[in-house]
Short mmCIF file of C-alpha atoms and ligand atoms in Angstrom, two decimals:
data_model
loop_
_atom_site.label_atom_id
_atom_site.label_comp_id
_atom_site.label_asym_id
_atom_site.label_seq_id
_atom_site.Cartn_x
_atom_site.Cartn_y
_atom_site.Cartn_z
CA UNK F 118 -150.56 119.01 10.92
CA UNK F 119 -147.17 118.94 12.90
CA UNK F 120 -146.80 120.37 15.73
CA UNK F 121 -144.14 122.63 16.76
CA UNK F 122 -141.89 121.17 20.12
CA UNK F 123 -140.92 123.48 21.89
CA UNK F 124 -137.83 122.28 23.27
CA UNK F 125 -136.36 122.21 20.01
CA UNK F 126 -136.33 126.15 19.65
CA UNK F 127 -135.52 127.19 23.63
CA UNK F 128 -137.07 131.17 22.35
CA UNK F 129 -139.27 129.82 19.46
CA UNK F 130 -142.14 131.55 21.27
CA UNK F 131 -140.81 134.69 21.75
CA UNK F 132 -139.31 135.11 18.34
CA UNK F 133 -143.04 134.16 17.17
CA UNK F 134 -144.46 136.50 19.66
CA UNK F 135 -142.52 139.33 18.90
CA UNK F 136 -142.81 138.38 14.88
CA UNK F 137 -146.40 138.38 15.29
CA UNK F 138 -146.81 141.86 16.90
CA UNK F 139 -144.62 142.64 14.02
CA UNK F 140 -147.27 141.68 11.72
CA UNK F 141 -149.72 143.24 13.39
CA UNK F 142 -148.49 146.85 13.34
CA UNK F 143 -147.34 146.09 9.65
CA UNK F 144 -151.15 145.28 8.94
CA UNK F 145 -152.67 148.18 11.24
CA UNK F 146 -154.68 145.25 13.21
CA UNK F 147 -154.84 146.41 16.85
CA UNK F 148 -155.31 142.94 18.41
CA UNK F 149 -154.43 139.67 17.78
CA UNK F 150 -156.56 136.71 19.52
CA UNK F 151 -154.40 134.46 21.74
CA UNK F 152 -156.05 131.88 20.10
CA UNK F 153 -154.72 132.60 16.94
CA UNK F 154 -152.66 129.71 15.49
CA UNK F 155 -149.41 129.73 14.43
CA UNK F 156 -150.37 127.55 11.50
CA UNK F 157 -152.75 130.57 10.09
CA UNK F 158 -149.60 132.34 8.85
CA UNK F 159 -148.23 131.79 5.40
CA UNK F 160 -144.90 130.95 4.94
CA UNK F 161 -143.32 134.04 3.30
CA UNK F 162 -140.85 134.55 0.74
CA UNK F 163 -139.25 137.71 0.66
CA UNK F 164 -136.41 138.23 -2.58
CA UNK F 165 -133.67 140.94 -0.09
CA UNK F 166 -131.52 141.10 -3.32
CA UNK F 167 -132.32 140.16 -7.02
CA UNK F 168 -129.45 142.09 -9.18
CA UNK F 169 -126.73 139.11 -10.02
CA UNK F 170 -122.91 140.12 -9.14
CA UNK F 171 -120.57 141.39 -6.39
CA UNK F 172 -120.43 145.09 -7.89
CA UNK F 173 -122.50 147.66 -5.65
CA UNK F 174 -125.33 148.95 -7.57
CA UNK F 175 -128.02 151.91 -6.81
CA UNK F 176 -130.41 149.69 -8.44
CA UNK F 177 -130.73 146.54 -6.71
CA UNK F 178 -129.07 144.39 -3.92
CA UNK F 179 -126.72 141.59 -3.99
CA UNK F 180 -128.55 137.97 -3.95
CA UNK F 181 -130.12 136.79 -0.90
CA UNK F 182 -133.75 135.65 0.24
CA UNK F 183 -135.94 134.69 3.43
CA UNK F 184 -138.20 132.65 3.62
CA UNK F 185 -140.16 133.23 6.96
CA UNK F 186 -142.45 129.99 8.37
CA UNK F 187 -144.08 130.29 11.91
CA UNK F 188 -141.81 133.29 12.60
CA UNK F 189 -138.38 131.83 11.68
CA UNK F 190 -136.65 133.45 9.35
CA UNK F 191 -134.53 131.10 7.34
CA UNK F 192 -132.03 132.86 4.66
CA UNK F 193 -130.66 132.00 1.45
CA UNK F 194 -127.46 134.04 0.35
CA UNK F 195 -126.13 136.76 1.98
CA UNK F 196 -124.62 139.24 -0.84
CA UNK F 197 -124.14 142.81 0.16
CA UNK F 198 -126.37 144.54 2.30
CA UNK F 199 -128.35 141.55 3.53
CA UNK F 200 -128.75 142.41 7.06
CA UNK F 201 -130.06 145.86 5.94
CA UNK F 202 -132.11 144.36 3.61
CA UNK F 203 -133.90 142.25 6.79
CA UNK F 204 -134.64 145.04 8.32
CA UNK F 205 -136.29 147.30 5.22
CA UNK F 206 -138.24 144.18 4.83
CA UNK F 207 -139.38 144.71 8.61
CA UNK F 208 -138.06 140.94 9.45
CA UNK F 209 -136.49 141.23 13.02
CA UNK F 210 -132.77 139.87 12.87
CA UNK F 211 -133.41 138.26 15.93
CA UNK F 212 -135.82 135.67 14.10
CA UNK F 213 -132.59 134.55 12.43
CA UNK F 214 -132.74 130.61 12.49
CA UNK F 215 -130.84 129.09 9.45
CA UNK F 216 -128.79 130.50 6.69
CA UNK F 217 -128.12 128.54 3.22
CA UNK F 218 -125.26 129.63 1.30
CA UNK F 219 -125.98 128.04 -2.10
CA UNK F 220 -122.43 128.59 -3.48
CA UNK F 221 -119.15 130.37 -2.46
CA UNK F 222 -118.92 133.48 -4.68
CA UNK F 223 -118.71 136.70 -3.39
CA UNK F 224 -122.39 138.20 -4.47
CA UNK F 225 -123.94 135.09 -2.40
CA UNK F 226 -121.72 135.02 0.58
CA UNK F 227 -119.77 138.46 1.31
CA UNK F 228 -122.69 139.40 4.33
CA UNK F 229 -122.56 135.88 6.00
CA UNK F 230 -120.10 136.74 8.45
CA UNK F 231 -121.91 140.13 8.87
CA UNK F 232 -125.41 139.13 8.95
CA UNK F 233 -124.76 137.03 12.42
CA UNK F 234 -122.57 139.64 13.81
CA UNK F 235 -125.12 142.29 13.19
CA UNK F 236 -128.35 140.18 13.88
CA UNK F 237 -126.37 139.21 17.64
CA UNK F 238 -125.97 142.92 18.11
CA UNK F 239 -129.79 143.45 17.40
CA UNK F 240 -130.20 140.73 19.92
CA UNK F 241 -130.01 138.01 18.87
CA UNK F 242 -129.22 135.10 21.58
CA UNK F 243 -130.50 132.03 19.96
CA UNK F 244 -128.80 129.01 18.23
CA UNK F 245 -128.39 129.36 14.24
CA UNK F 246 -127.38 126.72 12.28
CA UNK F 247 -125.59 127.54 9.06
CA UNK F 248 -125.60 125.64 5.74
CA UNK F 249 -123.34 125.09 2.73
CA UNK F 250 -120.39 124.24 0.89
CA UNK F 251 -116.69 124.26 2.31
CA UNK F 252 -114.88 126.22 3.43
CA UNK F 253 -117.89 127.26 5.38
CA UNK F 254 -116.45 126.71 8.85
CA UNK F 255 -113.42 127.67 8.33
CA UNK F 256 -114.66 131.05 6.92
CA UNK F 257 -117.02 131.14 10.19
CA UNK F 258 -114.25 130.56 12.09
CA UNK F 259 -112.12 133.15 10.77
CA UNK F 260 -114.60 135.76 10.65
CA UNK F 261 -115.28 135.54 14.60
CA UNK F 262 -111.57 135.62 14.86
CA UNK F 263 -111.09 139.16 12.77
CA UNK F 264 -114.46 140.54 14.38
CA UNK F 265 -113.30 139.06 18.48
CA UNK F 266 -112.35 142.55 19.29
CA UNK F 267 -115.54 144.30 18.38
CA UNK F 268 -117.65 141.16 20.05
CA UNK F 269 -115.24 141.04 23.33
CA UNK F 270 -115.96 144.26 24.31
CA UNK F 271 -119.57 143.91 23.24
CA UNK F 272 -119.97 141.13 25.80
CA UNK F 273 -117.91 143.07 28.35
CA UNK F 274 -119.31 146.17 27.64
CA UNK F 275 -123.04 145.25 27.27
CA UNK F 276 -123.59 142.01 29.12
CA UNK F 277 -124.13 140.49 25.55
CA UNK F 278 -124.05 136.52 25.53
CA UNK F 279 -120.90 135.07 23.57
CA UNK F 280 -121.45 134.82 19.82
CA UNK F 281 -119.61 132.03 18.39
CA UNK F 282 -121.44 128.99 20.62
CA UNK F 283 -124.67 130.02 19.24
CA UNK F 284 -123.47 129.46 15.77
CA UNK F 285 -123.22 126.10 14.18
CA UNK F 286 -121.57 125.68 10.50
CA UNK F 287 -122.42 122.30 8.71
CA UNK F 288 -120.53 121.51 5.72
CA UNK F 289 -122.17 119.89 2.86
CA UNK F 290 -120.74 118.61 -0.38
CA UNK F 291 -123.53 116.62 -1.93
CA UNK F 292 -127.00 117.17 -2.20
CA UNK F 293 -130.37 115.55 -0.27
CA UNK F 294 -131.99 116.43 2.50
CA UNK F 295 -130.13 119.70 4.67
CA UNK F 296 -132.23 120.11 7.76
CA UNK F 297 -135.78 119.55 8.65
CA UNK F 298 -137.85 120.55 11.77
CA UNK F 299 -141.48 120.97 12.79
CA UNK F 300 -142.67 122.86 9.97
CA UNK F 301 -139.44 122.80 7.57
CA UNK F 302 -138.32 120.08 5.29
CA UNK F 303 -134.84 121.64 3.12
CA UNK F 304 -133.20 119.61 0.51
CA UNK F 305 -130.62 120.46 -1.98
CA UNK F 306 -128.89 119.54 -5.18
CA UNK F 307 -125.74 119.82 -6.58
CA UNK F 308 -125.97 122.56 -9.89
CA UNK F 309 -123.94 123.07 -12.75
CA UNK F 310 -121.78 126.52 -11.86
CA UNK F 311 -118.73 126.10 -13.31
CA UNK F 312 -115.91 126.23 -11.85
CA UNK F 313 -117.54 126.46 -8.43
CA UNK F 314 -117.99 123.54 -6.90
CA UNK F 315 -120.59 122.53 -5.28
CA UNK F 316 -122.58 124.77 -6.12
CA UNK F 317 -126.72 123.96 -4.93
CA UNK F 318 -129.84 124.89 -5.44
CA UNK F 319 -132.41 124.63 -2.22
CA UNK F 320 -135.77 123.20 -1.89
CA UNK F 321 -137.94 124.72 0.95
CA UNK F 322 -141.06 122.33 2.08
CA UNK F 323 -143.39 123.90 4.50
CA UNK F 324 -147.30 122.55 5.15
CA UNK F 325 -148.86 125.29 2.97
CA UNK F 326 -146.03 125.58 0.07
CA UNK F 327 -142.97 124.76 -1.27
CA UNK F 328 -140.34 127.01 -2.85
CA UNK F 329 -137.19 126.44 -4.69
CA UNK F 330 -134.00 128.79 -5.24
CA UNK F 331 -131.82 128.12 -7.68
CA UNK F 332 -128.62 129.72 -6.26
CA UNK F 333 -126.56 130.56 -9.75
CA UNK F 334 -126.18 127.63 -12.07
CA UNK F 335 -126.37 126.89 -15.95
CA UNK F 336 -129.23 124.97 -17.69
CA UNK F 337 -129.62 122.12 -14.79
CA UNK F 338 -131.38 118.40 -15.17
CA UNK F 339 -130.74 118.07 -10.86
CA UNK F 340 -132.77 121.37 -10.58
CA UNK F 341 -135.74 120.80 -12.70
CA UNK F 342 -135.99 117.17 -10.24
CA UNK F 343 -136.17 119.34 -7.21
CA UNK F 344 -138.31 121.64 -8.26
CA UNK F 345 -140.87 118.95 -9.61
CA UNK F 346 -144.14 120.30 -8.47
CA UNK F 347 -142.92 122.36 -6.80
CA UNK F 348 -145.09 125.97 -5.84
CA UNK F 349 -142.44 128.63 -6.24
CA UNK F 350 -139.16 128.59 -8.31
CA UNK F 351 -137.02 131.68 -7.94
CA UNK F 352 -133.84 131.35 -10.87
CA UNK F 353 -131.12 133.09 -11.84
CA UNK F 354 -131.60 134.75 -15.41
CA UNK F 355 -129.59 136.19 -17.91
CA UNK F 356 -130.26 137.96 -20.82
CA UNK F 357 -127.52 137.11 -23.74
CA UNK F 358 -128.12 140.21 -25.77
CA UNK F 359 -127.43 142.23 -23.63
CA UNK F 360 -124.04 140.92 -21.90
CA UNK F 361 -121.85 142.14 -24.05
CA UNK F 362 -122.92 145.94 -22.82
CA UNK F 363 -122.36 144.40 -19.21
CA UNK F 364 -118.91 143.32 -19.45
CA UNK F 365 -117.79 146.54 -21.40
CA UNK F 366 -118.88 148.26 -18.15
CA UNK F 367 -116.68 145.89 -15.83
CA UNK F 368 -113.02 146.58 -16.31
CA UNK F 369 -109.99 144.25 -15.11
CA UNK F 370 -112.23 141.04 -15.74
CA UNK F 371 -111.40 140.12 -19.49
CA UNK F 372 -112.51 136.41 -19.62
CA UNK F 373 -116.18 137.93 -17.88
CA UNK F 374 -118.47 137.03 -20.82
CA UNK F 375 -117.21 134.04 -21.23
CA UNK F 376 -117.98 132.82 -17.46
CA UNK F 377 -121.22 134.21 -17.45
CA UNK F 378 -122.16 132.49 -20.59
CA UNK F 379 -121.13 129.23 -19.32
CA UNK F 380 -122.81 129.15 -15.84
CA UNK F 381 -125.90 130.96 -16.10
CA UNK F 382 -129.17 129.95 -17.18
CA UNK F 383 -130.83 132.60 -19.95
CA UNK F 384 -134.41 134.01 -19.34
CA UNK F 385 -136.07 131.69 -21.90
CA UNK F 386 -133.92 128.62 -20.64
CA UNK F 387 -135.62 129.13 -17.20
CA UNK F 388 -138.93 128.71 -18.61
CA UNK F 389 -137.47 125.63 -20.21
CA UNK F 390 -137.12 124.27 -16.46
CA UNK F 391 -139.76 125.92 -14.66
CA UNK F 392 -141.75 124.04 -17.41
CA UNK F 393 -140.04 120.93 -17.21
CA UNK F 394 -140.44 121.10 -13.32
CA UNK F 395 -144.58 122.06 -13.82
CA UNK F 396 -144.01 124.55 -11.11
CA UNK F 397 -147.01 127.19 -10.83
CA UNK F 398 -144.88 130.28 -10.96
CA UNK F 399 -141.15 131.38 -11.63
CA UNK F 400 -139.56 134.26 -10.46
CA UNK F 401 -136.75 135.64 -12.31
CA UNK F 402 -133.59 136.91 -9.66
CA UNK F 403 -129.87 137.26 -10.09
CA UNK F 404 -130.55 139.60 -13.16
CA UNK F 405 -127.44 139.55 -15.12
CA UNK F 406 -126.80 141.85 -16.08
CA UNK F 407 -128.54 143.82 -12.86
CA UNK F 408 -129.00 147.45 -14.36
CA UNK F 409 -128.86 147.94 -17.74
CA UNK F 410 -131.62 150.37 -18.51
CA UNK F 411 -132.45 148.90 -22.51
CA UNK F 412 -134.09 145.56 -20.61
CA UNK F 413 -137.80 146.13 -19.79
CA UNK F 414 -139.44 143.84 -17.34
CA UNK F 415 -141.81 143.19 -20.33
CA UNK F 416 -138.84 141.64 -22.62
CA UNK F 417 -137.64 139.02 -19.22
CA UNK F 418 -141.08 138.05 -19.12
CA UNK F 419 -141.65 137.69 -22.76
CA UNK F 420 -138.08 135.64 -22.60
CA UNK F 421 -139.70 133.51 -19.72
CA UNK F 422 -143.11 132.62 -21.37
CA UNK F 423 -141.23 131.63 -24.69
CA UNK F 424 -141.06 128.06 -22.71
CA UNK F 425 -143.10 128.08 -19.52
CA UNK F 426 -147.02 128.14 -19.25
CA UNK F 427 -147.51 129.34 -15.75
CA UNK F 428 -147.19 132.64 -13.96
CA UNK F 429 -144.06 134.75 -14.56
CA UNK F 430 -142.86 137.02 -11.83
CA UNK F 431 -139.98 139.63 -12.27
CA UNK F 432 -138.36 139.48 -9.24
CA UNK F 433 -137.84 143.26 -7.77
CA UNK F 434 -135.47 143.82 -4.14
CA UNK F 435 -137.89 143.58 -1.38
CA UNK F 436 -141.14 141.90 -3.17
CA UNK F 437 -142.80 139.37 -1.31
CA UNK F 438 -143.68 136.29 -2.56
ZN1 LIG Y 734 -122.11 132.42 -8.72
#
């Protein structure tokens, strides 16, 4: 087992510490032995948003994940809401460590700028590191530039520590390995998301499981070679029946049903790679469409398991994983 070094994470400790106690009270347990090891807690997934698209919905939130290992909280997409969703899911903001952006459209990336802002004014005063394709610092940049007001007078005001040295913005174009540290090991691939390019899918490694996200791509040889073996693979899903309904609802967008049809992977495809991957379970996200109320959980699944012998998940906003 690695060990975790604790000069690599100045507050690891008392991000775990307070993540712990977190735990705790989630789990009514009234005491938790100082003995207890950090490598006795399962690396968590937790799906913030699983309805596919930019338009606000009452059903579901925007795309975005976390996957929490040894009380880090590393998180994939940030589409609308995804700094609320942390907190419904009872995951401090303050154990904010990475964020992966998998691609730049608007459902996966409109919160980035928003999710540090707000997770600094919960408190957080720790490095993150930032992940994905250009223009990702510029657009970090920027956003600290529009927001310098609102974060001047926060540091005047409240004694906060500046913002923008804590955050770090790597650029990536191609895929292999992102980042790795004690109990981490992220690689990526470049997916098939036409027009946006790159677009990549993730690959999380921790000691006790590993779990893939797809980001949004069509059919995809690259993913079904990350995901080889892997333990989880969350993918985006459509369901082609039912699109047409979808893009009648969506006005000014005429050449919709054409995208989605070209850079999305169906239900029953997705079995095709979780199969062709031999992962142990898939979990459908990204529904598009997101709400239509004629699709039953029953007919993703049965869409899923047309193709793919192991266990199906439907992936609901705040189910953990
Ligand atoms: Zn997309």
């Amino acid at each position: 087992m690695r060990h975790f070094t604790a000069s690599r994470f100045g507050s690891y400790e008392h991000t775990r510490r307070e993540f712990l106690a977190r735990t705790c009270m989630l789990s009514a347990i009234a005491w938790l032995p100082e003995t207890t090891s950090a490598q006795d807690v399962r690396t968590r997934l937790i799906l913030l948003g699983t309805g596919g698209g930019p338009r606000p919905r009452k059903t579901s939130s925007a795309p975005a994940q976390v996957i929490i290992s040894q009380g880090v909280a590393y998180v994939i997409d940030c589409g609308d809401g995804v700094a609320r969703q942390l907190a419904m899911a009872d995951v401090p903001l303050t154990s904010l460590r990475h964020i992966f952006l998998t691609h730049q459209h608007s459902d996966h990336n409109a919160d980035y700028g928003n999710l540090i802002l707000l997770a600094w004014t919960s408190g957080l005063h720790t490095r993150v590191d930032t992940w994905g394709p250009p223009p990702l610092q510029r657009m970090t940049r920027l956003f600290f530039e529009m927001n310098k007001y609102d974060i001047d007078v926060r540091i005047a005001n409240e004694g906060r520590i500046p913002l923008s040295p804590l955050v770090h913005a790597h650029e990536r174009r191609t895929g292999g390995e992102v980042m790795r540290d004690d109990y981490m090991r992220v690689t990526s691939t470049v997916v098939d998301h036409p027009p946006v390019v790159p677009a990549f899918a993730y690959r999380f490694d921790a000691p006790d499981r590993s779990i893939v996200i797809s980001g949004d791509t069509a059919p995809s040889a690259t993913l079904v070679k990350l995901a080889s073996g892997a333990d989880v693979l969350v993918h985006s899903v459509m369901y082609p029946g039912a699109i047409d309904r979808l893009v009648a609802r969506v006005p000014n967008a005429p050449a919709l049903k054409a995208s989605i049809l070209a850079h999305q992977t169906s239900a029953e495809q997705a079995g095709r790679v979780a199969q062709a991957a031999g992962v142990k379970a898939l979990v459908l996200s990204h529904f598009v469409p997101p709400d239509d109320p004629d699709l039953t959980d029953q007919m993703w699944t049965d869409a899923a398991r047309i193709h793919f012998r192991g266990t199906v998940i439907v992936g609901r906003d705040l189910l953990e994983i």
